Coordinates of C-alpha atoms in Angstrom, one line a residue:
X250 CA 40.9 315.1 126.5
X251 CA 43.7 318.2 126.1
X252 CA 47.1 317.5 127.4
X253 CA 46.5 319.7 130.8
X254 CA 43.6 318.0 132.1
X255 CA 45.3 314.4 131.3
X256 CA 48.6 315.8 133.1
X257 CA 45.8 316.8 136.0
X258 CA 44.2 313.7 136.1
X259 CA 47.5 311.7 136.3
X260 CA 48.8 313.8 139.1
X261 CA 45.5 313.1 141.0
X262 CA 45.7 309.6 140.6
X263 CA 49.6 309.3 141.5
X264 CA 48.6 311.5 144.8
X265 CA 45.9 309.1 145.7
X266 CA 48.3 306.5 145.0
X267 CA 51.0 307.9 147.3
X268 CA 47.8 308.5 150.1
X269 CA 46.6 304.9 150.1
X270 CA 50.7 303.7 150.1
X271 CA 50.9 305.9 153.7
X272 CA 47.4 304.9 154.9
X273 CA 48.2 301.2 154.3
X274 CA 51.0 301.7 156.8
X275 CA 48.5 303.2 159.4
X276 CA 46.9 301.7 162.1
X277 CA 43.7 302.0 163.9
X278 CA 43.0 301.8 167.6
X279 CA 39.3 300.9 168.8
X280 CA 38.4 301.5 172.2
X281 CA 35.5 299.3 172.8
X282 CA 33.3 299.0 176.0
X283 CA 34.9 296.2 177.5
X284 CA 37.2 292.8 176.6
X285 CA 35.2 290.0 174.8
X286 CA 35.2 287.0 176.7
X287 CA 35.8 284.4 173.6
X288 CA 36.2 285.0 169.9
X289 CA 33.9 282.1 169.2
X290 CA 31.0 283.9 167.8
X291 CA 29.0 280.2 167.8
X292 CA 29.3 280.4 171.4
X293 CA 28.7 284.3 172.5
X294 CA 27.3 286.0 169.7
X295 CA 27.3 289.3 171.8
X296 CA 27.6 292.8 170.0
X297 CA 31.5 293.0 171.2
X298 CA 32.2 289.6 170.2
X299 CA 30.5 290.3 167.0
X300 CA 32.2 293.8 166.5
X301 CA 36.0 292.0 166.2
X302 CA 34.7 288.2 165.1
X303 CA 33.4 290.1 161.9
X304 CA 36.8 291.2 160.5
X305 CA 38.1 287.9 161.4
X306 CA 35.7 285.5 160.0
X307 CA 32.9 285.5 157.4
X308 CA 29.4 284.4 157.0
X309 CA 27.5 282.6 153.8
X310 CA 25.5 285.8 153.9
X311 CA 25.4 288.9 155.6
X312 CA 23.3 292.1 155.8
X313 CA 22.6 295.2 153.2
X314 CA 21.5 298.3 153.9
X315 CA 17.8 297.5 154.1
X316 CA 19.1 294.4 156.8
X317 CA 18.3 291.9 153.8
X318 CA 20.6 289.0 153.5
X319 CA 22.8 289.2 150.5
X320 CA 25.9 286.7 149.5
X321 CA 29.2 286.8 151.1
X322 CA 31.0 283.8 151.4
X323 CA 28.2 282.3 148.9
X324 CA 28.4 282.9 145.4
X325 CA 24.8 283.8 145.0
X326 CA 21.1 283.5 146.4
X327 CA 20.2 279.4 146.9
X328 CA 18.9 277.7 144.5
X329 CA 15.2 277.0 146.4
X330 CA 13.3 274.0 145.0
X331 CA 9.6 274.3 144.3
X332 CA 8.1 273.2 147.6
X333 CA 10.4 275.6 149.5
X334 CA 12.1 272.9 151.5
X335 CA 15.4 272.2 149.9
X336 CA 18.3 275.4 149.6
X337 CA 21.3 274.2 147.3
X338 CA 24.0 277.2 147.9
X339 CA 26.9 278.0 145.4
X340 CA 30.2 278.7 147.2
X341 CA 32.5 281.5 145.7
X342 CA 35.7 279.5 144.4
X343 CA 39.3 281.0 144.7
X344 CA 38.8 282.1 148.3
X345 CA 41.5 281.0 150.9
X346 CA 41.2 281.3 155.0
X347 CA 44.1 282.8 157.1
X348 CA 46.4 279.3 157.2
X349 CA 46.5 279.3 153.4
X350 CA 43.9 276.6 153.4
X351 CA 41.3 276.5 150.8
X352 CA 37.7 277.6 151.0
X353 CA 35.2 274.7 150.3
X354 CA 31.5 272.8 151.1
X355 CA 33.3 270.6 153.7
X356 CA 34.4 273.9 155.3
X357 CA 30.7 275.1 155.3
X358 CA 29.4 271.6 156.4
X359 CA 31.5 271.5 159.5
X360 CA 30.7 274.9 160.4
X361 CA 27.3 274.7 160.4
X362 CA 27.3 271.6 161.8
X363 CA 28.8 272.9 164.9
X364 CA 26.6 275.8 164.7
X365 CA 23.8 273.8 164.7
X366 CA 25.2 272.2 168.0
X367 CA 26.3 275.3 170.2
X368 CA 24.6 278.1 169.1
X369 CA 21.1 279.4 170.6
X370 CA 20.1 280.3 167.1
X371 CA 21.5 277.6 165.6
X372 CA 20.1 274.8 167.8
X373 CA 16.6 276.5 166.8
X374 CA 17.6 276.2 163.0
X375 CA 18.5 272.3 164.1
X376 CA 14.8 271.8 164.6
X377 CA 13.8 272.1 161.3
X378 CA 17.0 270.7 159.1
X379 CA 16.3 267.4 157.7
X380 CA 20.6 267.3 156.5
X381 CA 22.8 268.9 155.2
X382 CA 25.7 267.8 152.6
X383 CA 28.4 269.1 150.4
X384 CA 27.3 269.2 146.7
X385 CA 30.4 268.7 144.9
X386 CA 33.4 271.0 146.0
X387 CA 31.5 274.6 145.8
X388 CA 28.1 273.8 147.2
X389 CA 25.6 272.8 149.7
X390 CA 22.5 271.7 150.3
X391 CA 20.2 272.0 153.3
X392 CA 17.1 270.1 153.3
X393 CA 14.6 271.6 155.8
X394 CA 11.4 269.3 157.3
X395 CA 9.6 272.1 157.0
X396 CA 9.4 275.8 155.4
X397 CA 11.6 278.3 157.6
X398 CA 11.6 282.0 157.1
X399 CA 14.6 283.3 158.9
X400 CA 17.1 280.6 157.8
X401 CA 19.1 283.2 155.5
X402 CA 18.7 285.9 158.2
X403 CA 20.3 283.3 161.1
X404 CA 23.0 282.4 158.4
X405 CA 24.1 285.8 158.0
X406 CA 25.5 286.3 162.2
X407 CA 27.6 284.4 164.1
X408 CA 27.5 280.9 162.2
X409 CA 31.1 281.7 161.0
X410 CA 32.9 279.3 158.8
X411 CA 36.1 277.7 160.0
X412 CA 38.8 275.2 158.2
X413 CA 36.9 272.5 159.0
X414 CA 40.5 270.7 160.2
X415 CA 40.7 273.8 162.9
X416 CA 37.1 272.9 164.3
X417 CA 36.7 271.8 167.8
X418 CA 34.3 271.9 170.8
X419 CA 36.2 274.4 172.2
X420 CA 38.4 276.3 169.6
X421 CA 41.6 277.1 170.0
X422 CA 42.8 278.2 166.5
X423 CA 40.9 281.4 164.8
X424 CA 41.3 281.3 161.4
X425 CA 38.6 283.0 158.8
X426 CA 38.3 284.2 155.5
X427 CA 38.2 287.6 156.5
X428 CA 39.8 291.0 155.6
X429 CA 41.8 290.8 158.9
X430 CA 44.0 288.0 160.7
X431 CA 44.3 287.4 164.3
X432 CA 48.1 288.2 165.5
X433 CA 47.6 288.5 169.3
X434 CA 45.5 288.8 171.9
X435 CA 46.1 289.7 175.4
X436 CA 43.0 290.0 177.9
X437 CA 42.4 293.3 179.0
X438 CA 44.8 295.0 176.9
X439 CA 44.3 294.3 173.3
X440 CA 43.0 292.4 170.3
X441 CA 45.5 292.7 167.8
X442 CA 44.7 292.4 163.7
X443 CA 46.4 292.6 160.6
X444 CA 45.8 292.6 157.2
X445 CA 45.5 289.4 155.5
X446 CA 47.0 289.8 152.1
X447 CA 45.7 287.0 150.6
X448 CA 41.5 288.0 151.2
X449 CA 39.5 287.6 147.9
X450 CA 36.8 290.6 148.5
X451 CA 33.0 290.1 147.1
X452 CA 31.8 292.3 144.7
X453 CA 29.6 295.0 144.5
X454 CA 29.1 298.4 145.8
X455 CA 29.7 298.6 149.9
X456 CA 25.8 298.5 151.9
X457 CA 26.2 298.2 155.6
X458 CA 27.9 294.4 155.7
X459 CA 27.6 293.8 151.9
X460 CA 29.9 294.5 148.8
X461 CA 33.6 295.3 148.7
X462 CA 36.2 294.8 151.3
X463 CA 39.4 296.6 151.6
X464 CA 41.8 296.0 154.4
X465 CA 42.7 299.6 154.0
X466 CA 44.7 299.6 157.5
X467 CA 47.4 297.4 158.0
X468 CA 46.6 297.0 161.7
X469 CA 43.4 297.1 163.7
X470 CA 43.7 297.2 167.8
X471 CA 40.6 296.6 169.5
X472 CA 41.4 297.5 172.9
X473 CA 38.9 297.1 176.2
X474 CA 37.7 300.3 177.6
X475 CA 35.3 299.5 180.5
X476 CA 34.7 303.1 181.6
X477 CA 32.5 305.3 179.2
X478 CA 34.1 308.3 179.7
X479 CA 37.3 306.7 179.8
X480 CA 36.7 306.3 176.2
X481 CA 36.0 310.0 175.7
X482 CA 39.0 311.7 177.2
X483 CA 40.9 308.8 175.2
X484 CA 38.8 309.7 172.0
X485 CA 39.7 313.6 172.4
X486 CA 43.0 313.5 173.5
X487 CA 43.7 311.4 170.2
X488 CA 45.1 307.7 172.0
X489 CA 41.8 306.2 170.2
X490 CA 40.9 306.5 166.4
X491 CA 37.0 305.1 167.2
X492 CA 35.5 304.9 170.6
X493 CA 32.0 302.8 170.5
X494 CA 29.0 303.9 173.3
X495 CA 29.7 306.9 174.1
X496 CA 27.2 308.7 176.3
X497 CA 25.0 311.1 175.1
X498 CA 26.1 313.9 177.1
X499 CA 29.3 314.0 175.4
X500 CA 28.1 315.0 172.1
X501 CA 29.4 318.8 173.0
X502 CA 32.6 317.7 174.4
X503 CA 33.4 315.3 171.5
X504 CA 32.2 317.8 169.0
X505 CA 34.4 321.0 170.4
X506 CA 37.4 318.9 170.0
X507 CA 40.1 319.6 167.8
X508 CA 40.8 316.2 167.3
X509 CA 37.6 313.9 167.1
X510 CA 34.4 314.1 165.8
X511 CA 30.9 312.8 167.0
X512 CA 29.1 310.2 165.0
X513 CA 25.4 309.2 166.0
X514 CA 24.5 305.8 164.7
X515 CA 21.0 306.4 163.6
X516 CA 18.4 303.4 164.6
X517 CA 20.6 301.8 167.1
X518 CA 17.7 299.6 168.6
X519 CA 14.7 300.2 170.4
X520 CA 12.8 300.7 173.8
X521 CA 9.6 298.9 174.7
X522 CA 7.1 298.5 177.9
X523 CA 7.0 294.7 177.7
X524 CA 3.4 293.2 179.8
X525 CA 2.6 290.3 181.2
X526 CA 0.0 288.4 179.5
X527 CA 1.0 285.0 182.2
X528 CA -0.5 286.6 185.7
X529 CA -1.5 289.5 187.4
X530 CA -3.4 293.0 185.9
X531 CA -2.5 292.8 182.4
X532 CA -3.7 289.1 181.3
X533 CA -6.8 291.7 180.2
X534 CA -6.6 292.5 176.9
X535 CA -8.4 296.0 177.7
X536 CA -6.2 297.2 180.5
X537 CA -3.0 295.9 178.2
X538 CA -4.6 298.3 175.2
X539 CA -5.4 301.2 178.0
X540 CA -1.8 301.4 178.9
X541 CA -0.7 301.7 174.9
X542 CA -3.7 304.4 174.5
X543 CA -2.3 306.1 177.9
X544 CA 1.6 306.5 177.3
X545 CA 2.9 309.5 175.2
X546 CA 5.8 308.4 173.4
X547 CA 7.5 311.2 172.8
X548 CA 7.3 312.8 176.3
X549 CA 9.0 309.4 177.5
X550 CA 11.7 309.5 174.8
X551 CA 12.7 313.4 175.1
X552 CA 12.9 312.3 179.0
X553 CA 15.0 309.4 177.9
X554 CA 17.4 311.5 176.0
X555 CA 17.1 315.0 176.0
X556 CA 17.5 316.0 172.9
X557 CA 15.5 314.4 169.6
X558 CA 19.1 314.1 167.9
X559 CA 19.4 310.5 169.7
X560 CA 15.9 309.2 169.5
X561 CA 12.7 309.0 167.1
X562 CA 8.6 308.0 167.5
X563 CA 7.5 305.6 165.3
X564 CA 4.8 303.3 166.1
X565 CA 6.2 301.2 163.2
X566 CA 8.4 297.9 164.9
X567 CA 11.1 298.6 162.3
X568 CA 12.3 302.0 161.4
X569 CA 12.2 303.8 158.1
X570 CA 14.6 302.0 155.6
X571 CA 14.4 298.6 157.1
X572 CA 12.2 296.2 154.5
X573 CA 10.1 295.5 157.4
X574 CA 9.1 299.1 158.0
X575 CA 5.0 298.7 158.0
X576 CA 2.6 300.6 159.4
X577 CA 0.1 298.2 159.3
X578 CA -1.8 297.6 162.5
X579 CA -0.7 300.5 164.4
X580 CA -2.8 301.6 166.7
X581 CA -3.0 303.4 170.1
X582 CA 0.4 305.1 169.5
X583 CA 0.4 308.3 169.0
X584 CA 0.1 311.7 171.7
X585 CA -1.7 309.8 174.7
X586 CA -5.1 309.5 175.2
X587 CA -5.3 309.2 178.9
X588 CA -9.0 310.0 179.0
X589 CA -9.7 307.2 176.6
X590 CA -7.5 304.7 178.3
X591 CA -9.7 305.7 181.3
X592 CA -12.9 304.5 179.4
X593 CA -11.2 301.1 179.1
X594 CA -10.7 301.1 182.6
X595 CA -13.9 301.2 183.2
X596 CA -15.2 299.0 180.7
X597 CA -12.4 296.7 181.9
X598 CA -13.9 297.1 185.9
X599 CA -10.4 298.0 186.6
X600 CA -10.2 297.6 191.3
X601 CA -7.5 300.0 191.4
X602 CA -4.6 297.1 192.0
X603 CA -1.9 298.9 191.6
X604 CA 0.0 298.3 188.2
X605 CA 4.0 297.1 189.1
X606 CA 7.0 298.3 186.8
X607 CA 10.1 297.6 187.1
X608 CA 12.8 299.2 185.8
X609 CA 16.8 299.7 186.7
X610 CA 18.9 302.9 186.9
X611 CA 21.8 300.9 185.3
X612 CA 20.2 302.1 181.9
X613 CA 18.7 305.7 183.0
X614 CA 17.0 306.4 180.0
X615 CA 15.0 303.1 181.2
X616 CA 14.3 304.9 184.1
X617 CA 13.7 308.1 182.7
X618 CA 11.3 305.9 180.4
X619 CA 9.4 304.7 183.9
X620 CA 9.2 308.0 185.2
X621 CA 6.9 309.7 182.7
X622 CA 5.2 306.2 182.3
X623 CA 3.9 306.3 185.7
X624 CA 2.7 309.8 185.1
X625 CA 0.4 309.1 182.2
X626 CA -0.7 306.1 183.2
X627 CA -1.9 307.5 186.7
X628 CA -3.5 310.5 184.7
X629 CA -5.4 308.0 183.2
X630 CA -6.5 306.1 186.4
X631 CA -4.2 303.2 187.0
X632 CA -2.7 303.3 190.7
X633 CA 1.2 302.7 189.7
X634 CA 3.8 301.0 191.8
X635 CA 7.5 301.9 190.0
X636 CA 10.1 299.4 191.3
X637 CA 13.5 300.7 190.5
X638 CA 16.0 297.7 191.1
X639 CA 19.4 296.9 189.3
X640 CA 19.4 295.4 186.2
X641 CA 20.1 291.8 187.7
X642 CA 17.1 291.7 189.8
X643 CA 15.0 293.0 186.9
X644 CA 16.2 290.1 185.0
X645 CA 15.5 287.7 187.9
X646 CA 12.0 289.0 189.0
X647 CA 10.7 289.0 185.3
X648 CA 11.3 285.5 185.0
X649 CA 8.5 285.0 187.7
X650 CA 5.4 286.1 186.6
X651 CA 3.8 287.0 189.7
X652 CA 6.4 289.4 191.2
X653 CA 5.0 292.2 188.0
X654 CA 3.1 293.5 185.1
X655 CA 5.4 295.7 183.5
X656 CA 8.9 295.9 182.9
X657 CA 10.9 298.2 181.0
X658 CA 13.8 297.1 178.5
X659 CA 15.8 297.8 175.1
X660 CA 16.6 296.2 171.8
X661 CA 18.2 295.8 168.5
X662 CA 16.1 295.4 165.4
X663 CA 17.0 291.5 164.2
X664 CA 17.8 290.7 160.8
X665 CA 14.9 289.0 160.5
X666 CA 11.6 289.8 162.3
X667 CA 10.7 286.6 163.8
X668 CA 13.4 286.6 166.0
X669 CA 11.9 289.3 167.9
X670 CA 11.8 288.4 171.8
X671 CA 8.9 289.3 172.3
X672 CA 7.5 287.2 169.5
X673 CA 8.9 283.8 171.3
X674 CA 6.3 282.3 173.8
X675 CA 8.8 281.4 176.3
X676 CA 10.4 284.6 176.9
X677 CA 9.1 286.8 180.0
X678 CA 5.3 288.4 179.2
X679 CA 4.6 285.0 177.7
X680 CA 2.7 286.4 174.7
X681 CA 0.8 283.0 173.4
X682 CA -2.3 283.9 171.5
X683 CA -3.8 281.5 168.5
X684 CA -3.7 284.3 166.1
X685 CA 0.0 285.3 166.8
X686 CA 0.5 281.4 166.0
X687 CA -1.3 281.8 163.2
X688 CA 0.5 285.1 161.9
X689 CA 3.9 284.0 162.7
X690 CA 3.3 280.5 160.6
X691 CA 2.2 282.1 157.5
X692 CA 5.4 284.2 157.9
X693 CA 7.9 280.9 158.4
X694 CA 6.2 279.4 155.0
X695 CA 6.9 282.3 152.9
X696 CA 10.0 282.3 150.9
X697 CA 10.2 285.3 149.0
X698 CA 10.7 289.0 150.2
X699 CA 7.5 290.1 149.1
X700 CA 5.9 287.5 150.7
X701 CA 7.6 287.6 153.8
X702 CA 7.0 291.6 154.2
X703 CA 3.3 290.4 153.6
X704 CA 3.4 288.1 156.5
X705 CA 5.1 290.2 158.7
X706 CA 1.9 293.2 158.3
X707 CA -0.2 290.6 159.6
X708 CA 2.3 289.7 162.5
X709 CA 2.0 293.5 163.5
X710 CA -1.0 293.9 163.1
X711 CA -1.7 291.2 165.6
X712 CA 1.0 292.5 167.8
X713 CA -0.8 295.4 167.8
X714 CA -4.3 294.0 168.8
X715 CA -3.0 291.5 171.2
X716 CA -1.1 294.6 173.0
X717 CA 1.9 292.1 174.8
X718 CA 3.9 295.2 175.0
X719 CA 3.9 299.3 174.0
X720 CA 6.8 299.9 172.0
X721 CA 8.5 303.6 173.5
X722 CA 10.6 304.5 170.0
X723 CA 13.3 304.3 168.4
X724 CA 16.9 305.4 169.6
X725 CA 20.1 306.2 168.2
X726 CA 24.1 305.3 169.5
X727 CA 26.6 307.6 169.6
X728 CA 30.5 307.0 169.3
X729 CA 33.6 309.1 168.1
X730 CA 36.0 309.3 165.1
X731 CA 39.3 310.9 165.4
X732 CA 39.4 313.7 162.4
X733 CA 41.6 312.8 159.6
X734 CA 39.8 309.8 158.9
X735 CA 37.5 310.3 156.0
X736 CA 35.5 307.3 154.8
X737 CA 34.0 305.3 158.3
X738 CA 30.6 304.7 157.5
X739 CA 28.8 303.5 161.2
X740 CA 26.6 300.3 161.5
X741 CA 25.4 298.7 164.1
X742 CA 28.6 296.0 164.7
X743 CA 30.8 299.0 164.2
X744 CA 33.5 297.8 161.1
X745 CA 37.0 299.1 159.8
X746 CA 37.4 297.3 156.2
X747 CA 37.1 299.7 154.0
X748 CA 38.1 302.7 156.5
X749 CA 41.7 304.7 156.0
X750 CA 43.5 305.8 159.1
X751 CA 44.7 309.1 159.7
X752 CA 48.2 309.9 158.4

């Protein structure tokens, strides 16, 4: 190395030095789309809840790139015994939570414990734990009564661990492990975080949740913004640093600013045409696989959202760089065949009842969805009754299955895939079918990732067959960075470890 270039390289790293000593002075103000009504993810595991609990509190595991779950507060993969019912978990040593406290298996026992009690997810994962106990100081083991699948995938969201002195049935202490502290919160105003010096990072490169953490910021304000374009102007005058769910139709706006930039979230969740298999029209397996041949997907997702920035067609469940990204099974997705879907009709001795959707103006690209629907599906000789209510009737009609046949809704893609909604007897379309039963059960006995990526081609290919709902494609989020921050990387639960504010 010659003298200049060591002089060059010094300079350089005493200037990044000096950066990061101005950036850790900075603070970073959130606007998000409305106040979270607890910070008790165990008990409202919603996306804002999520968004600030995640900063605050940590996880055994959480979520890479590819939405596998990797260690965070566990020190490696479990240990899995030989009939796939026992998962003995090594606990990182030398990490401390907020109150100075140390990190250790009676922690994780409490926590999950209470999970196990208040938590939707958690109750299920109740169902099939035979116990659970502290192995020694840095280690736990959960015996299960029989082989579950997701049980990483539900470990890595919202079954935080707590100082298992702080735990209650209501909490009123929040104390983590995480990069960030709680220092105040006042309802409707602000959630107010600070760095907690004393947080011992994982390793490894950062991949969506996974791999270092750096509580780059000394301050992070989440602060409620109800209004959506209340969080532009505040994005591109410069009061916010981030502003999360912005509508689409801001892109120009936020993108001719001088002092914010647009960032689109790619894979944000997913729309679907979700059919009732209980009563009514579509308990026919033929007119359920005429509408799927009928729709066009993407005529209903450029109507959705106007321009193919913010949305993609894939008949695929999961989107390209998920590990559940199959096309296996996919069929009668494609361009729309409403001349085929008319031969089912007939086949099917379709009377011409007309064919009810619902779907609410509260989420216009639903509607949008609807609209185009109705047009292919009439083109191919269904008589189509559209029933555009609000949102809460939607929710309140589809629990009765004879009030529709259709309805029209949006989701996130899961962690793990069977926790998909539709996928769960119970939940409105009622899809029960004995080889979804039998699909879904060889996918809860496999352990590994191969294996499970095997099961789950079979439960989409059966998906696929059984036709319980015609899934639209996939769409993207949108939400605003001020300029002068360099390094935000978006996900899905939108995170500011690792992120530099502007100076």
């Amino acid at each position: 190395m010659t003298k200049t270039t060591f002089l060059a390289g010094c300079l350089a790293a005493l200037a990044a030095q000096a950066s990061m000593t101005q950036a850790a002075d900075g603070i970073l103000t959130v606007a998000t789309i409305g106040e979270p009504p607890t910070l008790d993810a165990m008990q409202t595991p919603t996306d804002i809840v999520l968004t600030i609990d995640q900063h605050i509190f940590e996880t055994l595991y959480t979520y890479d790139a590819q939405w596998k779950s990797v260690p965070l507060l566990a020190a490696g993969m479990p240990e899995l015994s030989a009939d796939g019912l026992t998962y003995r978990i090594p606990l990182r040593q030398g990490v401390t939570f907020h109150d100075g406290s140390a990190f250790d298996s009676a922690d994780v026992v409490a926590s999950l414990t209470r999970w196990m009690k208040v938590n939707s997810k958690g109750k299920q994962v109740s169902e099939v734990v035979d116990s659970l106990s502290a192995d020694g100081p840095d280690a736990v083991v959960i015996k299960l009564k029989s082989r579950y699948a997701p049980l990483l995938a539900t470990l890595s969201q919202a079954s935080i661990i707590l100082p298992s002195e702080k735990i209650a049935d209501e909490l009123t202490e929040f104390v983590g492990t995480g990069p960030y502290a709680l220092k105040e919160r006042r309802p409707d105003q602000y959630t107010q975080l600070v760095r907690f010096d004393g947080y011992v990072s994982p390793e490894g490169e950062p991949s969506n949740y996974a791999g270092k953490r750096q509580a780059i910021a000394k301050e992070i304000r989440f602060v409620p913004v109800p209004d959506a374009n209340t969080r532009v102007e505040g994005l591109i005058s410069g009061q916010f640093d981030f502003a999360d769910s912005l509508p689409v139709s801001a892109y120009d706006r936020v993108e001719a600013s001088d002092k914010a930039a647009p960032v689109i979230f790619q894979n944000q969740g997913w729309t679907s045409m979700n059919m009732n298999m209980k009563q009514g029209l579509l308990t026919s397996k033929e007119l359920r696989q005429a509408v799927q041949l009928a729709l066009n997907p993407s005529d209903m997702m450029l109507a959705a959202f106007s321009d193919d920035r913010f949305f993609s067609v894939d008949g695929s469940i999961f989107p390209e760089g998920f590990l559940w990204h199959t096309a296996s099974g996919v069929t009668r997705y494609g361009e729309g065949d409403p001349e085929g879907a008319a031969k089912l009709l007939e086949q099917a001795g379709y009377d011409g009842t007309p064919l009810r959707i619902l779907t609410s103006r509260q989420y216009e690209f639903h509607y949008k969805i609807g609209e185009v629907a109705k047009a292919y599906l009439e083109a191919a000789g269904f008589k189509v009754d559209l029933q555009v209510v609000d949102w809460a009737t939607l929710t309140t009609r589809r629990a009765d299955p004879a009030q529709w046949d259709i309805f029209i809704t949006h989701s996130n893609f899961p962690g793990d895939p069977s926790t998909i909604n539709t996928i769960t007897d119970s939940y409105p379309g009622w899809y029960v079918s004995d080889q979804k039963a039998q699909a879904v059960s060889t996918y809860l006995a496999s352990t590994s990732d191969d294996e499970k990526a095997k099961a789950w081609e079979g439960v989409q290919s059966v998906i696929y067959d059984d036709a319980p709902l015609f899934k639209v494609g996939n769409f993207n989020g949108l939400s605003g960075i001020a300029k002068g921050i360099p390094d935000y990387v978006p996900t899905y639960w939108p995170h500011f470890w690792n992120v530099t504010p502007k100076e």
